[in-house]
Coordinates of C-alpha atoms in Angstrom, one line a residue:
X1 CA 0.0 0.0 0.0
X2 CA 3.0 2.3 0.3
X3 CA 2.2 3.4 3.9
X4 CA 4.7 3.9 6.6
X5 CA 4.2 3.1 10.3
X6 CA 5.1 5.4 13.2
X7 CA 4.8 5.8 16.9
X8 CA 4.6 8.9 19.0
X9 CA 6.2 9.4 22.4
X10 CA 4.9 12.0 24.9
X11 CA 7.5 14.0 26.7
X12 CA 7.5 11.8 29.8
X13 CA 7.3 8.5 27.9
X14 CA 10.6 6.6 27.9
X15 CA 12.0 5.3 24.6
X16 CA 12.3 1.9 26.2
X17 CA 8.6 1.4 25.5
X18 CA 9.3 1.4 21.7
X19 CA 12.7 -0.2 21.6
X20 CA 11.3 -3.6 20.4
X21 CA 9.2 -2.0 17.7
X22 CA 12.1 0.0 16.4
X23 CA 14.6 -2.9 16.6
X24 CA 12.3 -5.2 14.7
X25 CA 11.8 -2.7 11.9
X26 CA 8.0 -2.5 12.5
X27 CA 8.1 1.3 12.6
X28 CA 9.6 3.7 10.2
X29 CA 9.2 6.8 12.3
X30 CA 9.4 7.8 15.9
X31 CA 7.8 11.1 16.8
X32 CA 9.3 12.7 19.9
X33 CA 7.0 15.2 21.3
X34 CA 8.9 18.2 22.8
X35 CA 5.7 19.6 24.3
X36 CA 2.6 18.1 25.9
X37 CA 0.2 17.0 23.3
X38 CA -2.8 19.1 22.4
X39 CA -1.8 22.6 23.4
X40 CA 0.0 24.8 21.0
X41 CA 2.5 27.4 21.9
X42 CA 4.3 25.6 24.7
X43 CA 8.0 26.0 25.2
X44 CA 10.4 23.4 23.9
X45 CA 11.4 20.8 26.4
X46 CA 15.2 20.3 26.0
X47 CA 15.2 16.8 27.5
X48 CA 13.5 15.6 24.4
X49 CA 16.8 15.9 22.6
X50 CA 18.3 13.2 24.8
X51 CA 15.6 10.8 23.4
X52 CA 16.5 11.8 19.9
X53 CA 20.2 11.2 20.5
X54 CA 19.6 7.8 22.1
X55 CA 17.4 6.7 19.3
X56 CA 19.8 7.8 16.6
X57 CA 22.7 6.2 18.3
X58 CA 21.1 2.8 19.0
X59 CA 18.9 2.6 15.8
X60 CA 20.8 4.1 12.9
X61 CA 18.6 2.1 10.5
X62 CA 15.5 4.0 11.7
X63 CA 14.5 6.1 8.6
X64 CA 12.7 8.9 10.4
X65 CA 13.1 10.6 13.8
X66 CA 10.7 13.5 14.2
X67 CA 10.6 16.2 16.8
X68 CA 7.2 17.8 17.2
X69 CA 6.5 20.9 19.2
X70 CA 8.4 24.1 20.1
X71 CA 10.3 24.1 16.8
X72 CA 11.6 27.5 15.8
X73 CA 14.8 29.0 14.5
X74 CA 16.7 28.3 17.8
X75 CA 15.4 24.7 18.5
X76 CA 15.3 23.4 14.9
X77 CA 19.2 23.2 14.6
X78 CA 19.4 21.6 18.1
X79 CA 16.9 18.9 17.1
X80 CA 18.7 18.2 13.8
X81 CA 22.1 18.1 15.4
X82 CA 20.7 15.5 17.9
X83 CA 19.7 13.3 15.0
X84 CA 16.1 14.3 14.0
X85 CA 15.4 14.4 10.3
X86 CA 11.8 15.5 10.4
X87 CA 10.7 18.6 12.3
X88 CA 7.2 19.8 13.0
X89 CA 6.7 23.5 13.6
X90 CA 3.1 24.6 14.4
X91 CA 2.8 27.7 16.5
X92 CA 6.0 29.3 15.1
X93 CA 4.7 29.1 11.6
X94 CA 1.0 29.5 12.0
X95 CA 1.5 32.3 14.6
X96 CA 3.3 34.4 12.0
X97 CA 1.7 37.7 11.1
X98 CA -0.3 37.7 7.9
X99 CA 2.0 36.9 5.0
X100 CA 4.8 36.0 7.4
X101 CA 4.8 32.3 7.2
X102 CA 7.0 32.1 4.1
X103 CA 9.5 34.4 5.8
X104 CA 9.6 32.2 8.9
X105 CA 10.2 29.1 6.7
X106 CA 13.2 30.9 5.2
X107 CA 14.4 31.7 8.7
X108 CA 14.1 28.0 9.8
X109 CA 15.9 26.8 6.6
X110 CA 18.7 29.4 7.2
X111 CA 19.1 28.3 10.8
X112 CA 19.4 24.7 9.8
X113 CA 21.9 25.4 7.0
X114 CA 24.0 27.6 9.3
X115 CA 24.4 24.6 11.6
X116 CA 25.2 22.2 8.7
X117 CA 21.9 20.3 8.4

């Protein structure tokens, strides 16, 4: 069918709960929430980067590690450097003034390129 499978971890959920799924290749993506689910505009939780680093180090074959929540020009490079290759930015982009979303996308891209990702 061409579908991929993923699993999402809330900020306080340990990665140990998905280790078997990832190791077996049953999932293609692990979404690390850097904020509590359901409420936009929360600050980024830096401890989420430790989960990203641990997943990338122990499961290099995992195609996608996503960081979701609190992604902006300062946190996007941190997430990418930790090993994430998919970023979700909601409030930063959708909270832009009218016509400002494209500019914020350019800022995100520039921040990532500046840090080598």
